[in-house]
Short mmCIF file of C-alpha atoms in Angstrom, two decimals:
data_model
loop_
_atom_site.label_atom_id
_atom_site.label_comp_id
_atom_site.label_asym_id
_atom_site.label_seq_id
_atom_site.Cartn_x
_atom_site.Cartn_y
_atom_site.Cartn_z
CA MET A 366 23.94 1.58 15.23
CA PRO A 367 24.47 -0.39 12.63
CA VAL A 368 25.74 -0.05 9.07
CA LEU A 369 23.12 -0.07 6.83
CA PRO A 370 23.49 -0.60 2.97
CA THR A 371 20.81 0.82 1.32
CA PHE A 372 18.57 -1.63 -1.05
CA VAL A 373 15.20 -0.23 -2.79
CA GLY A 374 12.41 -0.54 -0.76
CA VAL A 375 13.55 0.18 2.09
CA THR A 376 10.69 2.95 4.22
CA PRO A 377 12.88 3.82 6.64
CA THR A 378 10.31 4.48 9.84
CA ALA A 379 9.08 1.80 12.37
CA HIS A 380 7.18 4.58 14.23
CA ASP A 381 4.40 4.45 10.88
CA ARG A 382 0.66 4.15 13.35
CA ASN A 383 -0.86 4.80 9.88
CA HIS A 384 -3.77 1.78 10.24
CA GLY A 385 -5.41 2.99 6.56
CA ALA A 386 -2.20 2.58 5.41
CA GLY A 387 -2.80 -1.06 4.86
CA LEU A 388 -0.47 -4.27 5.62
CA ARG A 389 2.59 -3.59 6.92
CA LEU A 390 6.27 -5.53 8.58
CA THR A 391 8.72 -3.04 10.75
CA VAL A 392 11.60 -5.41 11.42
CA LEU A 393 12.38 -5.20 14.83
CA GLY A 394 15.30 -7.82 15.00
CA CYS A 395 16.26 -9.94 12.66
CA ARG A 396 20.00 -11.30 13.65
CA ALA A 397 20.20 -15.28 13.11
CA GLY A 398 21.36 -16.78 16.91
CA MET A 399 22.20 -13.93 19.53
CA PRO A 400 21.43 -9.95 18.62
CA GLU A 401 24.85 -7.58 18.27
CA PRO A 402 24.73 -4.09 18.70
CA GLY A 403 22.34 -2.30 16.45
CA TRP A 404 21.01 -5.87 15.73
CA PRO A 405 18.34 -7.33 18.05
CA SER A 406 17.42 -11.04 17.35
CA SER A 407 13.93 -11.94 15.65
CA GLY A 408 11.15 -10.00 16.12
CA TYR A 409 8.59 -8.51 13.31
CA LEU A 410 5.90 -6.31 13.71
CA VAL A 411 2.75 -6.76 11.24
CA HIS A 412 0.12 -3.84 10.80
CA LEU A 413 -3.24 -4.29 10.65
CA ARG A 414 -5.86 -1.48 10.82
CA ASP A 415 -6.98 -2.54 13.45
CA GLY A 416 -3.82 -3.55 15.74
CA GLU A 417 -0.61 -5.05 15.47
CA VAL A 418 0.71 -8.52 15.39
CA LEU A 419 4.19 -9.71 16.59
CA LEU A 420 5.89 -12.32 15.59
CA ASP A 421 8.56 -13.90 17.65
CA CYS A 422 10.18 -11.96 20.24
CA GLY A 423 13.65 -12.83 20.78
CA PRO A 424 16.63 -10.79 22.63
CA GLY A 425 16.59 -6.84 21.70
CA VAL A 426 13.33 -6.98 20.92
CA ALA A 427 11.26 -6.24 24.27
CA ALA A 428 12.23 -3.03 24.67
CA LYS A 429 10.88 -2.27 20.65
CA ALA A 430 7.83 -4.26 21.42
CA ALA A 431 6.79 -2.75 25.02
CA ALA A 432 6.98 0.97 22.72
CA ARG A 433 3.86 -0.59 20.77
CA ALA A 434 2.19 -1.83 23.93
CA ALA A 435 -0.64 0.56 23.27
CA GLU A 436 -1.11 -1.09 19.64
CA LEU A 437 -0.45 -5.07 20.19
CA SER A 438 -2.84 -7.27 19.35
CA ALA A 439 -1.36 -10.45 19.62
CA VAL A 440 2.21 -12.54 20.08
CA PHE A 441 2.69 -15.35 17.66
CA ILE A 442 6.03 -17.79 18.48
CA SER A 443 7.21 -19.62 15.78
CA HIS A 444 9.58 -21.90 18.24
CA MET A 445 11.26 -22.24 21.50
CA HIS A 446 14.92 -21.44 20.34
CA THR A 447 15.76 -17.91 22.16
CA ASP A 448 16.82 -16.32 19.13
CA HIS A 449 12.90 -16.25 19.20
CA CYS A 450 11.16 -16.30 22.30
CA LEU A 451 13.29 -15.22 25.17
CA ASP A 452 12.48 -11.36 25.28
CA LEU A 453 8.87 -12.73 26.05
CA LEU A 454 9.70 -12.74 29.68
CA VAL A 455 11.20 -9.30 29.53
CA LEU A 456 8.12 -7.74 27.89
CA GLY A 457 5.93 -9.04 29.75
CA LYS A 458 7.96 -7.57 33.20
CA THR A 459 7.99 -4.20 31.20
CA LEU A 460 4.67 -4.47 30.49
CA THR A 461 3.71 -4.82 34.65
CA GLN A 462 4.89 -1.28 35.16
CA ARG A 463 2.40 0.19 33.85
CA PRO A 464 -1.82 -0.04 34.77
CA LEU A 465 -2.48 -3.44 32.95
CA PRO A 466 -5.36 -3.78 30.56
CA ALA A 467 -8.16 -5.34 31.66
CA THR A 468 -8.12 -8.02 28.62
CA ARG A 469 -4.76 -9.93 29.05
CA LEU A 470 -2.47 -9.89 25.46
CA PRO A 471 -2.97 -13.54 23.70
CA VAL A 472 0.59 -14.99 22.96
CA TYR A 473 0.42 -17.89 20.74
CA VAL A 474 2.79 -20.48 21.10
CA PRO A 475 3.73 -24.17 20.14
CA ALA A 476 2.29 -27.15 22.15
CA GLY A 477 3.98 -27.80 25.04
CA ALA A 478 5.55 -24.21 25.37
CA ALA A 479 3.26 -22.43 28.30
CA ALA A 480 4.60 -24.68 31.02
CA THR A 481 7.89 -23.66 29.77
CA LEU A 482 7.99 -20.35 29.84
CA ARG A 483 5.89 -20.15 33.33
CA ARG A 484 9.13 -22.25 34.75
CA LEU A 485 11.41 -19.48 32.88
CA ASN A 486 9.63 -16.90 35.20
CA GLU A 487 9.73 -18.56 38.07
CA LEU A 488 13.68 -18.95 38.00
CA PHE A 489 13.73 -14.75 38.29
CA PRO A 490 10.95 -13.97 41.34
CA LEU A 491 10.84 -10.32 42.55
CA GLY A 492 11.70 -12.07 46.23
CA GLY A 493 14.39 -14.14 47.31
CA ASP A 494 11.19 -17.18 48.57
CA GLY A 495 10.07 -17.35 45.43
CA PRO A 496 7.59 -15.92 42.95
CA GLY A 497 4.74 -14.59 45.15
CA GLU A 498 1.87 -12.41 44.07
CA HIS A 499 2.96 -9.05 41.90
CA PRO A 500 1.96 -9.55 38.79
CA ALA A 501 6.24 -9.57 37.65
CA ASP A 502 5.98 -12.99 39.19
CA HIS A 503 3.28 -14.32 37.03
CA VAL A 504 2.92 -12.25 33.07
CA PHE A 505 2.22 -15.75 31.63
CA ARG A 506 -0.51 -15.97 33.57
CA ASP A 507 -1.39 -12.40 34.43
CA VAL A 508 -0.68 -10.25 31.42
CA PHE A 509 -0.39 -12.76 28.88
CA ASP A 510 -3.26 -14.74 28.11
CA VAL A 511 -1.11 -17.64 26.75
CA VAL A 512 -2.92 -20.16 23.85
CA GLU A 513 -1.01 -23.21 22.50
CA TYR A 514 -1.43 -23.07 18.64
CA ALA A 515 -1.61 -26.30 16.42
CA PRO A 516 -0.20 -26.22 12.81
CA GLY A 517 -2.93 -25.73 10.52
CA GLU A 518 -5.63 -24.47 12.65
CA ALA A 519 -6.40 -20.85 11.35
CA ILE A 520 -6.55 -17.68 14.27
CA ARG A 521 -8.45 -14.64 13.95
CA VAL A 522 -7.17 -11.48 14.76
CA GLY A 523 -9.39 -8.78 14.58
CA GLU A 524 -9.14 -8.12 10.07
CA ALA A 525 -6.79 -10.95 9.65
CA THR A 526 -6.34 -14.75 9.98
CA ILE A 527 -2.96 -15.91 11.03
CA GLU A 528 -2.39 -20.08 9.91
CA PRO A 529 0.64 -21.87 11.53
CA VAL A 530 2.50 -23.72 9.37
CA ALA A 531 4.56 -26.70 10.23
CA MET A 532 7.83 -26.06 8.82
CA ARG A 533 11.22 -28.29 8.97
CA HIS A 534 13.58 -27.63 11.74
CA ARG A 535 15.46 -29.09 14.71
CA LEU A 536 12.62 -27.91 17.19
CA PRO A 537 9.01 -28.06 16.53
CA CYS A 538 7.96 -24.74 14.42
CA CYS A 539 5.59 -23.26 12.57
CA GLY A 540 6.14 -19.81 9.61
CA PHE A 541 3.19 -17.62 9.93
CA ARG A 542 0.88 -16.51 7.19
CA VAL A 543 -0.89 -13.92 7.34
CA GLU A 544 -4.31 -12.74 5.08
CA ALA A 545 -6.00 -9.30 5.70
CA GLY A 546 -7.73 -6.97 3.45
CA GLY A 547 -7.19 -8.97 0.30
CA GLN A 548 -3.21 -8.70 0.82
CA SER A 549 -1.25 -11.72 2.17
CA LEU A 550 2.01 -12.29 3.54
CA ALA A 551 3.81 -14.81 5.30
CA TYR A 552 6.98 -15.46 7.23
CA SER A 553 9.05 -19.04 7.23
CA ALA A 554 10.89 -18.53 10.88
CA ASP A 555 13.51 -21.03 10.56
CA THR A 556 13.06 -24.23 8.22
CA THR A 557 14.99 -26.07 5.38
CA THR A 558 13.04 -27.00 2.08
CA THR A 559 9.99 -28.41 2.86
CA PRO A 560 6.59 -29.04 0.27
CA ALA A 561 4.75 -27.10 3.11
CA PHE A 562 6.13 -24.00 1.79
CA GLU A 563 3.46 -24.33 -0.76
CA LYS A 564 0.40 -24.08 1.58
CA LEU A 565 2.07 -20.95 3.82
CA ALA A 566 3.66 -18.74 0.58
CA GLY A 567 1.66 -19.41 -1.98
CA GLY A 568 1.07 -16.58 -4.08
CA VAL A 569 1.77 -14.57 -1.02
CA ASP A 570 2.62 -11.09 -1.84
CA LEU A 571 5.45 -10.83 0.54
CA LEU A 572 7.29 -13.91 1.80
CA LEU A 573 9.86 -12.87 4.78
CA ALA A 574 12.32 -15.28 4.54
CA GLU A 575 15.22 -16.46 6.21
CA ALA A 576 18.24 -16.33 4.30
CA THR A 577 21.07 -17.49 7.35
CA LEU A 578 23.23 -20.06 5.01
CA GLU A 579 25.80 -18.91 2.08
CA GLU A 580 24.63 -22.75 1.28
CA PRO A 581 22.19 -25.45 1.65
CA ASP A 582 22.27 -26.69 4.94
CA ARG A 583 23.62 -30.31 4.89
CA THR A 584 23.71 -30.60 8.62
CA GLY A 585 19.83 -31.29 8.94
CA HIS A 586 19.82 -28.49 11.49
CA GLY A 587 16.92 -26.78 8.99
CA HIS A 588 18.06 -23.75 7.89
CA LEU A 589 17.56 -21.95 4.58
CA SER A 590 20.14 -19.89 1.76
CA ALA A 591 19.87 -17.32 0.50
CA GLY A 592 19.29 -19.56 -3.10
CA GLU A 593 17.31 -21.45 -1.73
CA ALA A 594 14.67 -19.27 0.09
CA GLY A 595 14.74 -17.29 -3.94
CA ARG A 596 14.23 -20.51 -5.49
CA LEU A 597 11.21 -20.68 -2.91
CA ALA A 598 9.51 -17.68 -4.55
CA THR A 599 9.67 -18.75 -8.17
CA ASP A 600 8.15 -21.72 -6.95
CA HIS A 601 5.26 -20.89 -5.28
CA GLY A 602 4.30 -17.31 -7.09
CA VAL A 603 5.59 -15.17 -4.52
CA ARG A 604 5.31 -11.49 -5.04
CA ASP A 605 8.19 -9.86 -3.52
CA LEU A 606 10.77 -11.22 -0.91
CA LEU A 607 12.60 -10.30 1.95
CA LEU A 608 15.44 -12.28 3.06
CA THR A 609 16.18 -12.28 6.89
CA HIS A 610 17.92 -13.76 9.93
CA TRP A 611 21.31 -12.74 9.06
CA ALA A 612 24.06 -14.98 10.29
CA HIS A 613 26.56 -12.11 9.86
CA THR A 614 25.62 -7.81 9.23
CA ASP A 615 28.35 -6.52 7.39
CA GLY A 616 27.22 -4.79 3.95
CA GLY A 617 29.27 -6.98 1.82
CA TRP A 618 28.02 -10.28 3.07
CA LEU A 619 24.48 -8.85 2.74
CA ASP A 620 24.98 -7.93 -1.02
CA ALA A 621 26.55 -11.29 -1.67
CA GLN A 622 23.33 -13.06 -0.60
CA VAL A 623 21.16 -10.47 -2.15
CA ALA A 624 23.12 -11.97 -5.35
CA ARG A 625 22.18 -15.51 -4.10
CA ALA A 626 18.47 -14.62 -4.26
CA ARG A 627 18.74 -12.74 -7.30
CA ALA A 628 19.88 -15.89 -9.31
CA GLN A 629 16.77 -17.68 -8.47
CA PHE A 630 14.00 -15.15 -8.14
CA ASP A 631 13.46 -12.43 -11.30
CA GLY A 632 10.48 -10.28 -8.48
CA ARG A 633 11.95 -7.24 -6.28
CA ILE A 634 13.95 -8.77 -3.41
CA ASP A 635 14.69 -6.35 0.04
CA VAL A 636 16.46 -6.58 2.74
CA ALA A 637 15.25 -6.90 6.44
CA VAL A 638 17.35 -4.14 8.67
CA PRO A 639 16.26 -2.95 11.85
CA ASP A 640 13.66 -0.56 12.64
CA HIS A 641 12.86 -0.42 8.79
CA THR A 642 8.90 -1.22 7.62
CA PHE A 643 7.85 -2.53 4.42
CA HIS A 644 4.81 -1.78 2.21
CA VAL A 645 3.25 -4.75 1.23
CA SER A 646 0.62 -3.09 -0.75
CA GLU A 647 3.50 -0.83 -2.22
CA THR A 648 4.00 -2.26 -6.47
CA GLN A 649 7.16 -0.74 -7.19
CA GLU A 650 9.97 -2.53 -9.56
CA PRO A 651 12.52 -4.46 -8.60
#
Protein backbone atom coordinates (compact mmCIF):
# COMPACT_ATOMS: atom_id res chain seq x y z
CA MET A 1 0.00 0.00 0.00
CA PRO A 2 1.20 3.53 -0.66
CA VAL A 3 2.23 5.73 2.22
CA LEU A 4 -0.37 8.48 2.06
CA PRO A 5 0.04 11.88 3.70
CA THR A 6 -3.01 13.32 5.46
CA PHE A 7 -4.68 16.35 3.89
CA VAL A 8 -7.92 18.16 4.64
CA GLY A 9 -10.94 17.40 2.56
CA VAL A 10 -10.18 13.83 1.57
CA THR A 11 -13.09 11.43 1.79
CA PRO A 12 -11.46 7.97 1.88
CA THR A 13 -13.96 5.92 -0.05
CA ALA A 14 -13.96 4.99 -3.73
CA HIS A 15 -17.18 3.01 -3.51
CA ASP A 16 -19.74 5.74 -2.92
CA ARG A 17 -22.68 4.86 -5.19
CA ASN A 18 -24.98 7.55 -3.80
CA HIS A 19 -25.99 9.16 -7.08
CA GLY A 20 -27.98 11.81 -5.26
CA ALA A 21 -24.85 13.28 -3.70
CA GLY A 22 -24.02 15.64 -6.56
CA LEU A 23 -20.90 15.91 -8.66
CA ARG A 24 -17.96 13.96 -7.20
CA LEU A 25 -14.61 12.70 -8.42
CA THR A 26 -12.78 9.54 -7.37
CA VAL A 27 -9.07 9.21 -8.08
CA LEU A 28 -8.32 5.74 -9.47
CA GLY A 29 -4.73 6.63 -10.38
CA CYS A 30 -2.63 9.78 -10.39
CA ARG A 31 0.98 8.78 -11.09
CA ALA A 32 2.79 10.55 -13.94
CA GLY A 33 4.40 8.08 -16.32
CA MET A 34 4.36 4.45 -15.25
CA PRO A 35 2.68 3.25 -12.05
CA GLU A 36 4.37 2.20 -8.86
CA PRO A 37 2.96 -0.11 -6.15
CA GLY A 38 -0.30 1.36 -4.90
CA TRP A 39 -0.16 4.30 -7.33
CA PRO A 40 -1.69 3.60 -10.76
CA SER A 41 -1.22 6.01 -13.63
CA SER A 42 -3.88 8.51 -14.65
CA GLY A 43 -7.54 7.64 -14.19
CA TYR A 44 -10.37 9.67 -12.65
CA LEU A 45 -13.98 8.65 -12.13
CA VAL A 46 -16.56 11.45 -12.27
CA HIS A 47 -19.76 10.49 -10.43
CA LEU A 48 -22.98 11.89 -11.88
CA ARG A 49 -26.53 11.45 -10.64
CA ASP A 50 -27.23 9.13 -13.56
CA GLY A 51 -23.94 7.29 -14.07
CA GLU A 52 -20.18 7.69 -14.06
CA VAL A 53 -17.59 8.95 -16.54
CA LEU A 54 -13.98 7.78 -16.62
CA LEU A 55 -11.39 10.40 -17.55
CA ASP A 56 -8.26 8.61 -18.84
CA CYS A 57 -7.33 4.96 -18.36
CA GLY A 58 -3.63 4.57 -17.68
CA PRO A 59 -1.78 1.47 -16.44
CA GLY A 60 -3.27 0.08 -13.24
CA VAL A 61 -6.69 1.68 -13.77
CA ALA A 62 -8.48 -1.13 -15.65
CA ALA A 63 -9.24 -3.40 -12.69
CA LYS A 64 -10.72 -0.53 -10.69
CA ALA A 65 -12.74 0.73 -13.64
CA ALA A 66 -14.01 -2.77 -14.44
CA ALA A 67 -15.37 -3.03 -10.91
CA ARG A 68 -17.54 0.00 -11.76
CA ALA A 69 -18.52 -1.18 -15.25
CA ALA A 70 -22.23 -1.30 -14.46
CA GLU A 71 -22.10 2.39 -13.55
CA LEU A 72 -19.97 3.59 -16.46
CA SER A 73 -21.68 5.86 -18.99
CA ALA A 74 -18.61 6.85 -21.02
CA VAL A 75 -14.82 7.04 -21.12
CA PHE A 76 -12.85 10.08 -22.26
CA ILE A 77 -9.14 9.92 -23.19
CA SER A 78 -7.17 13.16 -23.06
CA HIS A 79 -4.28 12.05 -25.28
CA MET A 80 -2.41 9.02 -26.51
CA HIS A 81 0.53 8.82 -24.13
CA THR A 82 0.55 5.38 -22.52
CA ASP A 83 0.12 6.62 -18.96
CA HIS A 84 -3.30 7.98 -19.99
CA CYS A 85 -4.69 5.32 -22.34
CA LEU A 86 -2.88 1.96 -22.23
CA ASP A 87 -5.34 0.20 -19.91
CA LEU A 88 -8.21 0.78 -22.33
CA LEU A 89 -7.28 -2.50 -24.02
CA VAL A 90 -7.10 -4.30 -20.67
CA LEU A 91 -10.45 -2.84 -19.61
CA GLY A 92 -12.07 -3.94 -22.86
CA LYS A 93 -10.71 -7.49 -22.62
CA THR A 94 -11.84 -7.67 -19.00
CA LEU A 95 -15.37 -6.70 -19.96
CA THR A 96 -15.54 -9.55 -22.51
CA GLN A 97 -15.36 -12.01 -19.61
CA ARG A 98 -18.95 -11.08 -18.65
CA PRO A 99 -22.14 -10.86 -20.68
CA LEU A 100 -21.82 -7.89 -23.01
CA PRO A 101 -24.53 -5.26 -22.70
CA ALA A 102 -26.78 -4.53 -25.65
CA THR A 103 -25.26 -1.07 -26.01
CA ARG A 104 -21.52 -0.58 -26.41
CA LEU A 105 -19.75 1.73 -23.97
CA PRO A 106 -18.92 5.09 -25.62
CA VAL A 107 -15.19 5.87 -25.60
CA TYR A 108 -14.23 9.37 -26.74
CA VAL A 109 -10.69 9.70 -28.06
CA PRO A 110 -8.54 12.26 -29.92
CA ALA A 111 -8.53 12.41 -33.70
CA GLY A 112 -6.66 9.47 -35.23
CA ALA A 113 -6.71 7.41 -32.04
CA ALA A 114 -9.37 4.93 -33.16
CA ALA A 115 -7.10 3.30 -35.75
CA THR A 116 -4.20 3.20 -33.28
CA LEU A 117 -6.30 1.40 -30.69
CA ARG A 118 -7.55 -1.14 -33.20
CA ARG A 119 -3.97 -1.91 -34.25
CA LEU A 120 -2.98 -2.30 -30.59
CA ASN A 121 -5.76 -4.86 -30.10
CA GLU A 122 -4.64 -6.78 -33.20
CA LEU A 123 -1.14 -7.20 -31.74
CA PHE A 124 -2.52 -9.39 -28.94
CA PRO A 125 -4.93 -11.92 -30.48
CA LEU A 126 -6.28 -14.93 -28.62
CA GLY A 127 -5.15 -17.33 -31.35
CA GLY A 128 -1.89 -17.89 -33.16
CA ASP A 129 -3.42 -17.13 -36.56
CA GLY A 130 -4.27 -13.55 -35.71
CA PRO A 131 -7.51 -11.93 -34.59
CA GLY A 132 -10.54 -14.19 -34.66
CA GLU A 133 -14.20 -13.48 -33.95
CA HIS A 134 -14.04 -13.42 -30.16
CA PRO A 135 -14.89 -9.96 -28.74
CA ALA A 136 -11.53 -9.89 -26.94
CA ASP A 137 -9.90 -9.55 -30.36
CA HIS A 138 -12.19 -6.64 -31.25
CA VAL A 139 -12.83 -4.67 -28.07
CA PHE A 140 -12.78 -1.37 -29.98
CA ARG A 141 -15.58 -2.68 -32.19
CA ASP A 142 -17.67 -5.03 -30.04
CA VAL A 143 -17.20 -3.65 -26.51
CA PHE A 144 -16.50 0.04 -27.03
CA ASP A 145 -18.18 2.52 -29.34
CA VAL A 146 -15.10 4.58 -30.23
CA VAL A 147 -15.82 8.20 -31.17
CA GLU A 148 -13.15 10.74 -32.09
CA TYR A 149 -13.99 14.06 -30.47
CA ALA A 150 -13.16 17.55 -31.73
CA PRO A 151 -11.83 20.24 -29.37
CA GLY A 152 -14.51 22.77 -28.54
CA GLU A 153 -17.44 20.51 -29.42
CA ALA A 154 -19.34 19.64 -26.24
CA ILE A 155 -20.62 16.10 -25.70
CA ARG A 156 -23.72 15.21 -23.71
CA VAL A 157 -23.45 12.24 -21.34
CA GLY A 158 -26.61 11.81 -19.31
CA GLU A 159 -27.10 14.97 -17.25
CA ALA A 160 -23.55 16.17 -17.94
CA THR A 161 -22.04 18.32 -20.64
CA ILE A 162 -18.38 17.51 -21.26
CA GLU A 163 -16.31 19.81 -23.44
CA PRO A 164 -12.83 18.87 -24.71
CA VAL A 165 -10.51 21.89 -24.65
CA ALA A 166 -7.19 21.82 -26.55
CA MET A 167 -4.21 22.19 -24.23
CA ARG A 168 -0.42 22.47 -24.86
CA HIS A 169 1.48 19.18 -24.68
CA ARG A 170 3.99 17.19 -26.71
CA LEU A 171 1.12 15.22 -28.29
CA PRO A 172 -2.28 16.70 -29.14
CA CYS A 173 -4.11 16.74 -25.82
CA CYS A 174 -7.42 17.97 -24.47
CA GLY A 175 -8.52 18.80 -20.98
CA PHE A 176 -12.18 18.32 -20.13
CA ARG A 177 -14.71 20.68 -18.59
CA VAL A 178 -17.62 18.85 -16.95
CA GLU A 179 -20.85 20.61 -16.01
CA ALA A 180 -23.80 18.87 -14.38
CA GLY A 181 -26.58 19.87 -12.02
CA GLY A 182 -25.29 23.41 -11.62
CA GLN A 183 -21.80 22.22 -10.62
CA SER A 184 -18.58 22.16 -12.60
CA LEU A 185 -15.14 20.62 -12.63
CA ALA A 186 -12.22 20.79 -15.03
CA TYR A 187 -9.41 18.32 -15.70
CA SER A 188 -6.25 19.83 -17.16
CA ALA A 189 -4.77 16.55 -18.42
CA ASP A 190 -1.12 17.19 -19.44
CA THR A 191 -0.27 20.74 -20.42
CA THR A 192 1.85 23.77 -19.86
CA THR A 193 0.26 27.16 -19.28
CA THR A 194 -2.07 28.30 -22.05
CA PRO A 195 -4.80 30.92 -22.55
CA ALA A 196 -7.18 27.98 -23.07
CA PHE A 197 -7.39 27.62 -19.28
CA GLU A 198 -10.03 30.35 -19.23
CA LYS A 199 -12.30 28.24 -21.41
CA LEU A 200 -11.38 25.06 -19.54
CA ALA A 201 -11.50 26.21 -15.96
CA GLY A 202 -12.92 29.72 -15.75
CA GLY A 203 -15.05 29.86 -12.60
CA VAL A 204 -15.23 26.09 -12.03
CA ASP A 205 -15.96 24.64 -8.62
CA LEU A 206 -13.04 22.20 -8.82
CA LEU A 207 -9.91 22.19 -10.98
CA LEU A 208 -8.09 18.86 -11.20
CA ALA A 209 -4.70 20.14 -12.34
CA GLU A 210 -1.44 18.39 -12.94
CA ALA A 211 1.40 19.46 -10.66
CA THR A 212 4.13 17.25 -12.06
CA LEU A 213 7.07 19.62 -11.84
CA GLU A 214 8.77 21.55 -9.08
CA GLU A 215 9.68 24.39 -11.46
CA PRO A 216 8.13 25.57 -14.75
CA ASP A 217 8.79 23.40 -17.80
CA ARG A 218 11.65 24.72 -19.95
CA THR A 219 11.81 21.70 -22.29
CA GLY A 220 8.71 22.25 -24.39
CA HIS A 221 7.30 18.85 -23.37
CA GLY A 222 4.26 20.51 -21.84
CA HIS A 223 3.77 20.00 -18.09
CA LEU A 224 2.73 22.20 -15.19
CA SER A 225 4.54 22.94 -11.98
CA ALA A 226 2.59 23.11 -8.72
CA GLY A 227 3.15 26.85 -8.54
CA GLU A 228 1.74 27.30 -12.04
CA ALA A 229 -1.30 25.21 -11.12
CA GLY A 230 -1.93 27.49 -8.15
CA ARG A 231 -1.49 30.63 -10.24
CA LEU A 232 -3.88 29.33 -12.93
CA ALA A 233 -6.49 28.56 -10.27
CA THR A 234 -6.22 32.12 -8.97
CA ASP A 235 -6.22 33.76 -12.38
CA HIS A 236 -9.32 31.90 -13.56
CA GLY A 237 -11.49 32.15 -10.47
CA VAL A 238 -11.38 28.48 -9.47
CA ARG A 239 -13.00 27.69 -6.14
CA ASP A 240 -11.09 24.52 -5.15
CA LEU A 241 -7.87 23.00 -6.50
CA LEU A 242 -7.01 19.30 -6.62
CA LEU A 243 -3.36 18.63 -7.52
CA THR A 244 -2.40 15.45 -9.40
CA HIS A 245 -0.09 13.66 -11.91
CA TRP A 246 2.73 13.07 -9.47
CA ALA A 247 6.34 12.58 -10.54
CA HIS A 248 7.06 11.33 -6.99
CA THR A 249 4.76 10.05 -4.27
CA ASP A 250 6.61 10.38 -0.96
CA GLY A 251 4.88 12.56 1.61
CA GLY A 252 7.62 15.16 1.88
CA TRP A 253 7.64 15.82 -1.86
CA LEU A 254 3.85 16.07 -1.97
CA ASP A 255 3.88 18.48 0.98
CA ALA A 256 6.38 20.67 -0.87
CA GLN A 257 4.19 20.69 -3.99
CA VAL A 258 1.22 21.80 -1.93
CA ALA A 259 3.31 24.62 -0.44
CA ARG A 260 4.31 25.77 -3.93
CA ALA A 261 0.67 25.87 -5.01
CA ARG A 262 -0.39 27.53 -1.74
CA ALA A 263 1.98 30.41 -2.44
CA GLN A 264 -0.12 31.21 -5.52
CA PHE A 265 -3.66 30.22 -4.49
CA ASP A 266 -5.60 31.10 -1.34
CA GLY A 267 -8.48 28.65 -1.89
CA ARG A 268 -8.89 25.08 -0.83
CA ILE A 269 -6.12 22.73 -2.03
CA ASP A 270 -6.36 18.93 -1.94
CA VAL A 271 -3.99 16.21 -3.08
CA ALA A 272 -4.95 13.39 -5.43
CA VAL A 273 -4.28 9.99 -3.89
CA PRO A 274 -5.65 6.67 -5.14
CA ASP A 275 -9.10 5.56 -4.00
CA HIS A 276 -10.13 8.89 -2.51
CA THR A 277 -13.34 10.66 -3.46
CA PHE A 278 -13.72 14.44 -3.56
CA HIS A 279 -17.18 15.96 -3.23
CA VAL A 280 -17.41 18.98 -5.49
CA SER A 281 -20.54 20.19 -3.75
CA GLU A 282 -18.92 20.47 -0.34
CA THR A 283 -17.96 23.93 0.86
CA GLN A 284 -15.29 23.78 3.53
CA GLU A 285 -12.61 26.05 4.82
CA PRO A 286 -9.16 25.48 3.22
